[in-house]
Amino acid sequence: MEPRDNPYTPNAGAQPPALVGRDTELDAFDVLLARLERGATEQSMIITGLRGVGKTVLLGVFREKADERRWATIEAEITKNSEFGPRIGLLARRALLQIAPKARWEERARRAAAVLKSFNFTVSPHGSLSLGLDVEAAEGLADSGNLSEDLTDLFVALGEAARAHDTGVVFLFDEVQFLAVRQLEALIAALHKTVQRNLPITMVGAGLPQIPRLAGDAKSYAERLFKFPTIGRLSHAAAVEALVTPAWTLGVSYTDGAVEAIIEYTQGYPYFLQEYGKIVWDEAPESPINEEHVASAQSLVEATLDGSFFRVRADRTTELELQYLRAMAELGSEPQKAAEVARVLRRTSEQLGPTRSRLIEKGLLFTPGYGLAAFTVPQFDRYMIRSHELAIPPPARRGPRR
Ligand SMILES: Nc1ncnc2c1ncn2[C@@H]1O[C@H](COP(=O)(O)OP(=O)(O)O)[C@@H](O)[C@H]1O
Ligand SMILES: [Mg+2]
């Protein structure tokens, strides 16, 4: 088919031509905004899922929905290396200017600007941030030096400004697994207060299944403030739709066998569906796309995924970390016990503990249960097996190798 017309979107965060299988989350988001607009409260959500399942895309659609309702929408990707306080200050500034342009600020918005100024001074006392807000810092607010308290003051002030201007504020945070516990706790404390005050300000997050582990009050607040929906591979029907609809609207069809072969290979994972669709479209000489076209495209699909989706993850690892991943793959695609992985590498779990922790920190593994680790990237086991050798030959295997 003509590459220029190719409708598929195998790129991180790229909105697919057919966004399927996410109605529950989309409806929940509508309900959240509608209720906050009416001064009611509603649980927000932190969406979790493996890489490539469509979390970033979903946040993008949430943003569009919030824009349509004329909310102030602030998107940010959390990274480990940027300073949280100053970053939040800048995001809050954006929120305030979206609530209303400075020239139209009424009292509550000017007040929020004053609190923001105080907040910024507290988190970066050397004034690296020039906000250009033309206000005096509010006295006695957002200046305790305790992040939870100061962020609470800031969110309350922003929420009040939003309400005074008949709008709301939604922060859309991606990669929330990179928040430090202290940062997540501060966000939770701030939102806990704004919910008590029925203010139209909220935060929706997305990230890997490994959300920072909270304790005590923070934990019980988090459970009340957020739902934690998990998104994953598409159902069979949704996967068919994701694959077939984009082509159909351009007059190109698939045979049933072709569709089934692609769904089997991709297991309904959105990123893989987009990649397969893209390549088979370019490779197939005519419509309908049939099983032979699918079969002959497969090695190119695999090479493309290896070179992009998988390799960028593996590239950030040391040799020992790579061996750890490879040993896990040896054991299969399911979550694996630390002791089992250590056995394959002929070491003890204690010796490998730091390696395992670093892989979790880097977002390559997560812990679905005590003592277990699993890949955050779907089909990563298959990739490891085809691309890397085990440095030490494995000891006698227990289960059959896949
Ligand atoms: N609901 C969906 N249906 C079909 N394709 C999707 C869907 N959601 C996401 N995609 C595709 O999946 C890929 C990964 O999406 P992305 O949002 O970057 O995933 P994540 O943030 O979870 O890693 C993109 O190529 C995107 O176009
Ligand atoms: Mg993403």
CSV table of C-alpha atoms and ligand atoms in Angstrom, one decimal:
chain,number,residue,atom,x,y,z
A,1,MET,CA,0.0,0.0,0.0
A,2,GLU,CA,1.0,3.6,-0.4
A,3,PRO,CA,3.3,4.6,2.5
A,4,ARG,CA,2.2,8.2,2.3
A,5,ASP,CA,-1.3,7.1,3.3
A,6,ASN,CA,-0.2,4.8,6.2
A,7,PRO,CA,-2.6,5.5,9.1
A,8,TYR,CA,-0.8,3.6,11.9
A,9,THR,CA,1.0,5.3,14.7
A,10,PRO,CA,3.8,3.3,16.3
A,11,ASN,CA,5.2,6.2,18.3
A,12,ALA,CA,5.2,6.9,22.0
A,13,GLY,CA,2.3,9.0,22.9
A,14,ALA,CA,1.0,9.2,19.3
A,15,GLN,CA,-2.8,9.3,19.3
A,16,PRO,CA,-4.0,6.3,17.3
A,17,PRO,CA,-6.5,6.7,14.5
A,18,ALA,CA,-8.8,4.4,16.4
A,19,LEU,CA,-8.6,4.8,20.2
A,20,VAL,CA,-10.4,1.7,21.3
A,21,GLY,CA,-11.0,-0.2,24.6
A,22,ARG,CA,-10.5,2.8,26.9
A,23,ASP,CA,-14.2,3.8,27.4
A,24,THR,CA,-14.2,3.2,31.1
A,25,GLU,CA,-11.2,5.5,31.8
A,26,LEU,CA,-12.6,8.2,29.4
A,27,ASP,CA,-16.0,8.1,31.1
A,28,ALA,CA,-14.4,8.3,34.5
A,29,PHE,CA,-12.5,11.4,33.5
A,30,ASP,CA,-15.7,13.1,32.3
A,31,VAL,CA,-17.4,12.3,35.5
A,32,LEU,CA,-14.5,13.6,37.5
A,33,LEU,CA,-14.5,17.0,35.8
A,34,ALA,CA,-18.2,17.3,35.8
A,35,ARG,CA,-18.5,16.6,39.5
A,36,LEU,CA,-15.7,19.0,40.4
A,37,GLU,CA,-17.4,21.7,38.3
A,38,ARG,CA,-20.5,21.3,40.4
A,39,GLY,CA,-18.6,21.6,43.7
A,40,ALA,CA,-18.9,17.8,44.4
A,41,THR,CA,-16.0,15.6,45.1
A,42,GLU,CA,-14.8,12.6,43.2
A,43,GLN,CA,-11.9,10.2,43.3
A,44,SER,CA,-9.3,11.0,40.7
A,45,MET,CA,-7.2,8.3,39.1
A,46,ILE,CA,-3.7,7.1,38.6
A,47,ILE,CA,-3.5,4.9,35.6
A,48,THR,CA,-1.0,2.1,35.6
A,49,GLY,CA,0.2,-0.3,33.0
A,50,LEU,CA,3.2,-1.7,31.2
A,51,ARG,CA,5.1,0.2,28.5
A,52,GLY,CA,3.4,0.7,25.2
A,53,VAL,CA,-0.2,0.1,26.4
A,54,GLY,CA,-1.4,3.7,25.8
A,55,LYS,CA,-1.0,5.6,29.1
A,56,THR,CA,0.5,8.7,27.5
A,57,VAL,CA,-2.1,8.6,24.8
A,58,LEU,CA,-4.9,8.5,27.3
A,59,LEU,CA,-3.5,11.5,29.2
A,60,GLY,CA,-3.4,13.4,25.9
A,61,VAL,CA,-7.0,12.6,25.3
A,62,PHE,CA,-7.8,13.7,28.9
A,63,ARG,CA,-6.1,17.0,28.1
A,64,GLU,CA,-8.3,17.5,25.1
A,65,LYS,CA,-11.4,16.8,27.0
A,66,ALA,CA,-10.4,19.2,29.8
A,67,ASP,CA,-9.5,21.9,27.2
A,68,GLU,CA,-13.0,21.5,25.7
A,69,ARG,CA,-14.5,22.2,29.1
A,70,ARG,CA,-12.2,25.2,29.4
A,71,TRP,CA,-10.2,23.9,32.3
A,72,ALA,CA,-6.6,24.9,32.9
A,73,THR,CA,-4.7,21.8,31.9
A,74,ILE,CA,-1.1,21.3,32.9
A,75,GLU,CA,0.8,18.3,31.4
A,76,ALA,CA,4.1,17.3,32.7
A,77,GLU,CA,6.4,14.2,32.6
A,78,ILE,CA,8.0,13.4,35.9
A,79,THR,CA,11.7,12.8,35.7
A,80,LYS,CA,14.0,11.7,38.4
A,81,ASN,CA,16.5,14.5,37.8
A,82,SER,CA,14.6,17.7,37.8
A,83,GLU,CA,14.0,19.5,41.0
A,84,PHE,CA,10.4,19.0,42.1
A,85,GLY,CA,9.6,22.2,44.0
A,86,PRO,CA,10.7,24.7,41.3
A,87,ARG,CA,9.1,22.5,38.7
A,88,ILE,CA,5.7,22.5,40.5
A,89,GLY,CA,6.1,26.3,40.9
A,90,LEU,CA,6.4,26.8,37.1
A,91,LEU,CA,3.5,24.4,36.4
A,92,ALA,CA,1.4,26.3,39.0
A,93,ARG,CA,2.3,29.6,37.2
A,94,ARG,CA,1.1,28.1,34.0
A,95,ALA,CA,-2.1,27.0,35.6
A,96,LEU,CA,-2.7,30.5,37.0
A,97,LEU,CA,-2.2,32.2,33.7
A,98,GLN,CA,-4.5,29.7,32.1
A,99,ILE,CA,-7.2,30.4,34.7
A,100,ALA,CA,-7.2,34.0,33.5
A,101,PRO,CA,-4.7,36.4,31.9
A,102,LYS,CA,-3.1,38.6,34.4
A,103,ALA,CA,-5.0,41.7,33.3
A,104,ARG,CA,-8.3,40.0,34.2
A,105,TRP,CA,-7.3,38.6,37.6
A,106,GLU,CA,-9.7,39.2,40.3
A,107,GLU,CA,-8.8,39.1,44.0
A,108,ARG,CA,-8.6,35.3,44.4
A,109,ALA,CA,-6.2,35.0,41.5
A,110,ARG,CA,-4.0,37.8,42.7
A,111,ARG,CA,-4.0,36.1,46.0
A,112,ALA,CA,-2.9,32.8,44.4
A,113,ALA,CA,-0.1,34.7,42.6
A,114,ALA,CA,1.1,36.0,46.0
A,115,VAL,CA,1.0,32.4,47.4
A,116,LEU,CA,2.8,31.2,44.4
A,117,LYS,CA,5.5,33.8,44.8
A,118,SER,CA,6.0,32.7,48.4
A,119,PHE,CA,6.1,29.1,47.4
A,120,ASN,CA,8.8,29.8,44.8
A,121,PHE,CA,10.8,31.7,47.2
A,122,THR,CA,10.6,28.8,49.7
A,123,VAL,CA,11.6,26.1,47.2
A,124,SER,CA,14.3,28.2,45.6
A,125,PRO,CA,15.4,30.9,48.0
A,126,HIS,CA,18.1,32.1,45.7
A,127,GLY,CA,15.5,33.4,43.4
A,128,SER,CA,16.5,31.5,40.3
A,129,LEU,CA,12.9,31.7,39.3
A,130,SER,CA,11.7,35.1,38.1
A,131,LEU,CA,8.0,34.7,37.8
A,132,GLY,CA,7.0,38.2,36.5
A,133,LEU,CA,3.8,38.2,38.4
A,134,ASP,CA,4.1,41.7,39.9
A,135,VAL,CA,2.8,40.8,43.3
A,136,GLU,CA,4.3,40.7,46.8
A,137,ALA,CA,4.8,37.2,48.3
A,138,ALA,CA,1.9,36.3,50.6
A,139,GLU,CA,3.0,36.3,54.2
A,140,GLY,CA,2.6,33.2,56.3
A,141,LEU,CA,1.6,31.0,53.4
A,142,ALA,CA,3.6,28.4,51.5
A,143,ASP,CA,6.7,29.4,53.4
A,144,SER,CA,7.1,26.7,56.1
A,145,GLY,CA,9.8,24.8,54.2
A,146,ASN,CA,7.7,21.6,54.6
A,147,LEU,CA,6.8,20.6,51.1
A,148,SER,CA,3.5,19.0,52.0
A,149,GLU,CA,2.3,22.1,53.8
A,150,ASP,CA,3.5,24.6,51.2
A,151,LEU,CA,2.1,22.6,48.3
A,152,THR,CA,-1.2,22.5,50.2
A,153,ASP,CA,-1.3,26.3,50.5
A,154,LEU,CA,-0.5,26.6,46.8
A,155,PHE,CA,-3.1,24.1,45.6
A,156,VAL,CA,-5.8,25.6,47.9
A,157,ALA,CA,-5.0,29.1,46.5
A,158,LEU,CA,-5.0,27.9,42.9
A,159,GLY,CA,-8.3,26.0,43.5
A,160,GLU,CA,-9.9,29.1,44.9
A,161,ALA,CA,-8.7,31.2,42.0
A,162,ALA,CA,-10.1,28.7,39.6
A,163,ARG,CA,-13.4,28.6,41.3
A,164,ALA,CA,-13.6,32.4,41.4
A,165,HIS,CA,-13.0,32.4,37.6
A,166,ASP,CA,-15.6,29.6,37.0
A,167,THR,CA,-13.1,27.1,35.9
A,168,GLY,CA,-10.9,24.3,37.2
A,169,VAL,CA,-7.3,23.0,37.1
A,170,VAL,CA,-6.2,19.6,36.2
A,171,PHE,CA,-2.6,18.4,36.4
A,172,LEU,CA,-1.8,15.5,34.1
A,173,PHE,CA,1.4,13.8,35.3
A,174,ASP,CA,3.0,11.1,33.2
A,175,GLU,CA,5.7,8.6,34.5
A,176,VAL,CA,4.6,9.1,38.1
A,177,GLN,CA,6.6,6.1,39.2
A,178,PHE,CA,9.5,8.5,39.2
A,179,LEU,CA,8.0,10.6,41.9
A,180,ALA,CA,9.9,10.3,45.2
A,181,VAL,CA,7.8,9.2,48.1
A,182,ARG,CA,8.1,12.6,49.7
A,183,GLN,CA,6.9,14.3,46.5
A,184,LEU,CA,3.9,12.0,46.1
A,185,GLU,CA,3.1,12.5,49.7
A,186,ALA,CA,3.1,16.2,49.3
A,187,LEU,CA,0.7,16.0,46.3
A,188,ILE,CA,-1.6,13.7,48.2
A,189,ALA,CA,-1.6,16.1,51.2
A,190,ALA,CA,-2.4,19.0,49.0
A,191,LEU,CA,-5.2,17.2,47.2
A,192,HIS,CA,-6.6,15.9,50.4
A,193,LYS,CA,-7.1,19.5,51.5
A,194,THR,CA,-8.6,20.7,48.2
A,195,VAL,CA,-11.0,17.8,48.2
A,196,GLN,CA,-12.1,18.8,51.7
A,197,ARG,CA,-12.7,22.3,50.5
A,198,ASN,CA,-14.6,21.1,47.4
A,199,LEU,CA,-12.2,23.0,45.1
A,200,PRO,CA,-12.0,22.3,41.4
A,201,ILE,CA,-8.4,21.3,41.2
A,202,THR,CA,-7.2,17.7,40.7
A,203,MET,CA,-4.3,15.6,39.4
A,204,VAL,CA,-4.5,12.6,37.2
A,205,GLY,CA,-1.4,10.4,36.9
A,206,ALA,CA,-0.1,7.6,34.7
A,207,GLY,CA,2.8,5.4,35.2
A,208,LEU,CA,4.3,1.9,35.5
A,209,PRO,CA,2.7,-0.5,37.9
A,210,GLN,CA,5.5,0.4,40.4
A,211,ILE,CA,4.0,3.4,42.2
A,212,PRO,CA,6.0,4.6,45.1
A,213,ARG,CA,5.2,2.7,48.2
A,214,LEU,CA,3.3,4.9,50.7
A,215,ALA,CA,2.8,4.3,54.4
A,216,GLY,CA,0.6,5.5,57.2
A,217,ASP,CA,-1.8,8.5,56.5
A,218,ALA,CA,-0.4,9.1,53.1
A,219,LYS,CA,-1.4,5.5,52.1
A,220,SER,CA,-5.0,5.8,53.4
A,221,TYR,CA,-5.5,9.2,51.9
A,222,ALA,CA,-4.1,7.9,48.6
A,223,GLU,CA,-6.6,5.1,48.6
A,224,ARG,CA,-9.5,7.5,49.2
A,225,LEU,CA,-8.3,10.1,46.7
A,226,PHE,CA,-7.5,7.9,43.8
A,227,LYS,CA,-8.7,5.0,41.8
A,228,PHE,CA,-5.8,3.0,40.3
A,229,PRO,CA,-7.2,1.5,37.1
A,230,THR,CA,-4.8,-0.7,35.2
A,231,ILE,CA,-4.8,-0.7,31.4
A,232,GLY,CA,-3.1,-3.4,29.4
A,233,ARG,CA,-3.5,-5.3,26.2
A,234,LEU,CA,-6.7,-4.8,24.2
A,235,SER,CA,-9.5,-7.4,24.2
A,236,HIS,CA,-9.8,-9.4,21.1
A,237,ALA,CA,-12.6,-7.3,19.7
A,238,ALA,CA,-10.9,-4.0,20.5
A,239,ALA,CA,-7.6,-5.3,18.9
A,240,VAL,CA,-9.5,-6.1,15.8
A,241,GLU,CA,-11.0,-2.7,15.7
A,242,ALA,CA,-7.6,-0.9,16.4
A,243,LEU,CA,-6.1,-2.8,13.5
A,244,VAL,CA,-8.9,-2.9,10.9
A,245,THR,CA,-10.7,0.4,11.3
A,246,PRO,CA,-7.8,2.7,10.3
A,247,ALA,CA,-7.3,0.8,7.1
A,248,TRP,CA,-11.0,0.4,6.4
A,249,THR,CA,-11.5,4.1,6.3
A,250,LEU,CA,-8.9,4.3,3.6
A,251,GLY,CA,-10.5,1.5,1.6
A,252,VAL,CA,-8.0,-1.2,2.6
A,253,SER,CA,-9.2,-4.5,4.2
A,254,TYR,CA,-7.6,-7.5,5.9
A,255,THR,CA,-8.6,-11.2,5.5
A,256,ASP,CA,-9.7,-12.8,8.8
A,257,GLY,CA,-6.6,-15.0,8.8
A,258,ALA,CA,-4.4,-11.9,8.5
A,259,VAL,CA,-6.1,-10.2,11.4
A,260,GLU,CA,-5.8,-13.3,13.6
A,261,ALA,CA,-2.2,-13.7,12.8
A,262,ILE,CA,-1.4,-10.2,13.8
A,263,ILE,CA,-3.4,-10.4,17.0
A,264,GLU,CA,-1.7,-13.6,17.9
A,265,TYR,CA,1.8,-12.2,17.4
A,266,THR,CA,1.0,-8.9,19.2
A,267,GLN,CA,-1.2,-10.4,21.9
A,268,GLY,CA,-3.3,-7.2,21.5
A,269,TYR,CA,-0.6,-4.9,22.9
A,270,PRO,CA,-1.3,-1.4,21.4
A,271,TYR,CA,2.3,-0.5,20.5
A,272,PHE,CA,2.9,-3.8,18.7
A,273,LEU,CA,-0.4,-3.6,16.8
A,274,GLN,CA,0.5,-0.2,15.5
A,275,GLU,CA,4.0,-1.4,14.5
A,276,TYR,CA,2.6,-4.5,12.7
A,277,GLY,CA,-0.1,-2.5,11.0
A,278,LYS,CA,2.4,0.1,9.8
A,279,ILE,CA,4.8,-2.4,8.4
A,280,VAL,CA,2.3,-4.7,6.8
A,281,TRP,CA,0.6,-1.8,5.2
A,282,ASP,CA,3.9,-0.7,3.6
A,283,GLU,CA,4.8,-4.2,2.5
A,284,ALA,CA,1.6,-5.6,1.2
A,285,PRO,CA,1.2,-5.0,-2.5
A,286,GLU,CA,-2.6,-4.9,-2.6
A,287,SER,CA,-5.8,-5.1,-0.6
A,288,PRO,CA,-6.9,-7.2,1.1
A,289,ILE,CA,-3.9,-7.8,3.3
A,290,ASN,CA,-3.7,-11.5,3.7
A,291,GLU,CA,-1.9,-14.1,5.8
A,292,GLU,CA,1.1,-14.3,3.5
A,293,HIS,CA,1.7,-10.6,3.7
A,294,VAL,CA,1.5,-10.8,7.4
A,295,ALA,CA,3.9,-13.7,7.5
A,296,SER,CA,6.5,-12.1,5.3
A,297,ALA,CA,6.3,-8.8,7.2
A,298,GLN,CA,7.0,-10.5,10.6
A,299,SER,CA,10.8,-10.5,10.5
A,300,LEU,CA,10.8,-6.8,9.7
A,301,VAL,CA,8.3,-6.1,12.5
A,302,GLU,CA,10.5,-7.9,14.9
A,303,ALA,CA,13.7,-6.1,13.7
A,304,THR,CA,12.0,-2.8,14.0
A,305,LEU,CA,10.7,-3.4,17.5
A,306,ASP,CA,14.1,-4.7,18.5
A,307,GLY,CA,15.8,-1.6,17.1
A,308,SER,CA,13.5,0.9,18.7
A,309,PHE,CA,11.0,-0.1,21.4
A,310,PHE,CA,13.1,-2.8,23.1
A,311,ARG,CA,16.6,-1.5,22.5
A,312,VAL,CA,16.1,1.9,24.1
A,313,ARG,CA,15.3,0.1,27.3
A,314,ALA,CA,18.1,-2.4,27.2
A,315,ASP,CA,20.6,0.3,26.2
A,316,ARG,CA,20.5,1.9,29.6
A,317,THR,CA,21.8,-1.1,31.5
A,318,THR,CA,25.2,-2.4,32.7
A,319,GLU,CA,26.4,-5.8,31.7
A,320,LEU,CA,25.3,-7.3,35.0
A,321,GLU,CA,21.9,-5.8,34.8
A,322,LEU,CA,21.6,-7.1,31.3
A,323,GLN,CA,22.5,-10.6,32.6
A,324,TYR,CA,19.9,-10.3,35.3
A,325,LEU,CA,17.2,-9.5,32.7
A,326,ARG,CA,18.5,-12.3,30.5
A,327,ALA,CA,18.3,-14.7,33.4
A,328,MET,CA,14.7,-13.7,34.1
A,329,ALA,CA,13.8,-14.2,30.5
A,330,GLU,CA,15.3,-17.7,30.8
A,331,LEU,CA,12.7,-18.4,33.4
A,332,GLY,CA,9.8,-17.2,31.3
A,333,SER,CA,7.5,-14.2,30.9
A,334,GLU,CA,5.8,-14.4,34.3
A,335,PRO,CA,7.0,-12.6,37.5
A,336,GLN,CA,10.0,-14.3,38.9
A,337,LYS,CA,11.3,-14.9,42.4
A,338,ALA,CA,14.7,-13.2,43.2
A,339,ALA,CA,16.1,-16.5,44.4
A,340,GLU,CA,15.2,-18.2,41.2
A,341,VAL,CA,16.9,-15.6,39.1
A,342,ALA,CA,19.9,-15.7,41.3
A,343,ARG,CA,20.1,-19.5,40.9
A,344,VAL,CA,20.3,-19.1,37.1
A,345,LEU,CA,23.2,-16.7,37.5
A,346,ARG,CA,24.8,-18.9,40.2
A,347,ARG,CA,24.8,-16.1,42.8
A,348,THR,CA,22.8,-15.4,45.9
A,349,SER,CA,19.8,-13.1,46.0
A,350,GLU,CA,21.7,-10.9,48.4
A,351,GLN,CA,24.5,-10.5,45.9
A,352,LEU,CA,22.1,-9.5,43.2
A,353,GLY,CA,19.9,-7.3,45.4
A,354,PRO,CA,21.4,-4.0,44.3
A,355,THR,CA,21.2,-5.0,40.7
A,356,ARG,CA,17.6,-5.8,41.0
A,357,SER,CA,16.9,-2.5,42.8
A,358,ARG,CA,18.6,-0.5,40.1
A,359,LEU,CA,16.5,-2.3,37.4
A,360,ILE,CA,13.4,-1.3,39.3
A,361,GLU,CA,14.7,2.3,39.7
A,362,LYS,CA,15.4,2.4,36.0
A,363,GLY,CA,11.8,1.3,35.3
A,364,LEU,CA,12.7,-1.9,33.6
A,365,LEU,CA,11.3,-4.2,36.3
A,366,PHE,CA,8.5,-3.8,38.8
A,367,THR,CA,7.5,-5.8,41.9
A,368,PRO,CA,4.0,-7.2,41.5
A,369,GLY,CA,4.3,-9.0,44.9
A,370,TYR,CA,6.7,-9.6,47.7
A,371,GLY,CA,9.9,-11.1,46.5
A,372,LEU,CA,8.8,-11.0,42.8
A,373,ALA,CA,10.0,-9.0,39.9
A,374,ALA,CA,8.4,-8.7,36.4
A,375,PHE,CA,9.3,-6.9,33.2
A,376,THR,CA,7.7,-3.5,32.6
A,377,VAL,CA,7.9,-4.0,28.9
A,378,PRO,CA,5.6,-6.6,27.3
A,379,GLN,CA,7.4,-9.5,25.5
A,380,PHE,CA,10.7,-8.4,26.9
A,381,ASP,CA,11.6,-12.0,27.7
A,382,ARG,CA,11.3,-12.9,24.0
A,383,TYR,CA,13.5,-9.9,23.1
A,384,MET,CA,16.2,-10.8,25.6
A,385,ILE,CA,16.3,-14.4,24.4
A,386,ARG,CA,16.7,-13.5,20.8
A,387,SER,CA,19.2,-10.7,21.4
A,388,HIS,CA,21.4,-11.7,24.3
A,389,GLU,CA,23.3,-14.8,25.4
A,390,LEU,CA,23.5,-15.9,29.0
A,391,ALA,CA,27.1,-15.4,30.0
A,392,ILE,CA,27.1,-18.5,32.2
A,393,PRO,CA,25.3,-21.5,30.8
A,394,PRO,CA,22.2,-22.1,32.9
A,395,PRO,CA,22.1,-24.9,35.5
A,396,ALA,CA,19.7,-27.8,34.9
A,397,ARG,CA,16.4,-26.2,34.1
A,398,ARG,CA,13.3,-26.8,36.1
A,399,GLY,CA,10.5,-25.7,33.8
A,400,PRO,CA,10.5,-26.1,30.0
A,401,ARG,CA,12.0,-23.2,28.2
A,402,ARG,CA,9.4,-21.3,26.2
B,1,LIG,N1,-6.4,2.4,22.7
B,1,LIG,C1,-5.5,2.2,21.7
B,1,LIG,N2,-5.8,1.6,20.6
B,1,LIG,C2,-4.8,1.5,19.6
B,1,LIG,N3,-3.6,1.9,19.7
B,1,LIG,C3,-3.2,2.6,20.8
B,1,LIG,C4,-4.1,2.8,21.9
B,1,LIG,N4,-3.5,3.4,22.9
B,1,LIG,C5,-2.3,3.6,22.5
B,1,LIG,N5,-2.1,3.1,21.2
B,1,LIG,C6,-0.8,3.1,20.5
B,1,LIG,O1,0.1,2.4,21.4
B,1,LIG,C7,1.4,3.0,21.4
B,1,LIG,C8,1.9,3.3,22.8
B,1,LIG,O2,1.1,4.4,23.4
B,1,LIG,P1,1.7,5.2,24.6
B,1,LIG,O3,0.6,6.1,25.1
B,1,LIG,O4,3.0,5.8,24.2
B,1,LIG,O5,1.9,4.0,25.7
B,1,LIG,P2,2.5,4.1,27.1
B,1,LIG,O6,2.5,5.6,27.5
B,1,LIG,O7,1.7,3.3,28.0
B,1,LIG,O8,3.9,3.6,27.0
B,1,LIG,C9,1.3,4.2,20.5
B,1,LIG,O9,1.9,3.9,19.2
B,1,LIG,C10,-0.2,4.5,20.3
B,1,LIG,O10,-0.5,5.0,19.1
B,2,MG,MG,4.1,6.8,28.1
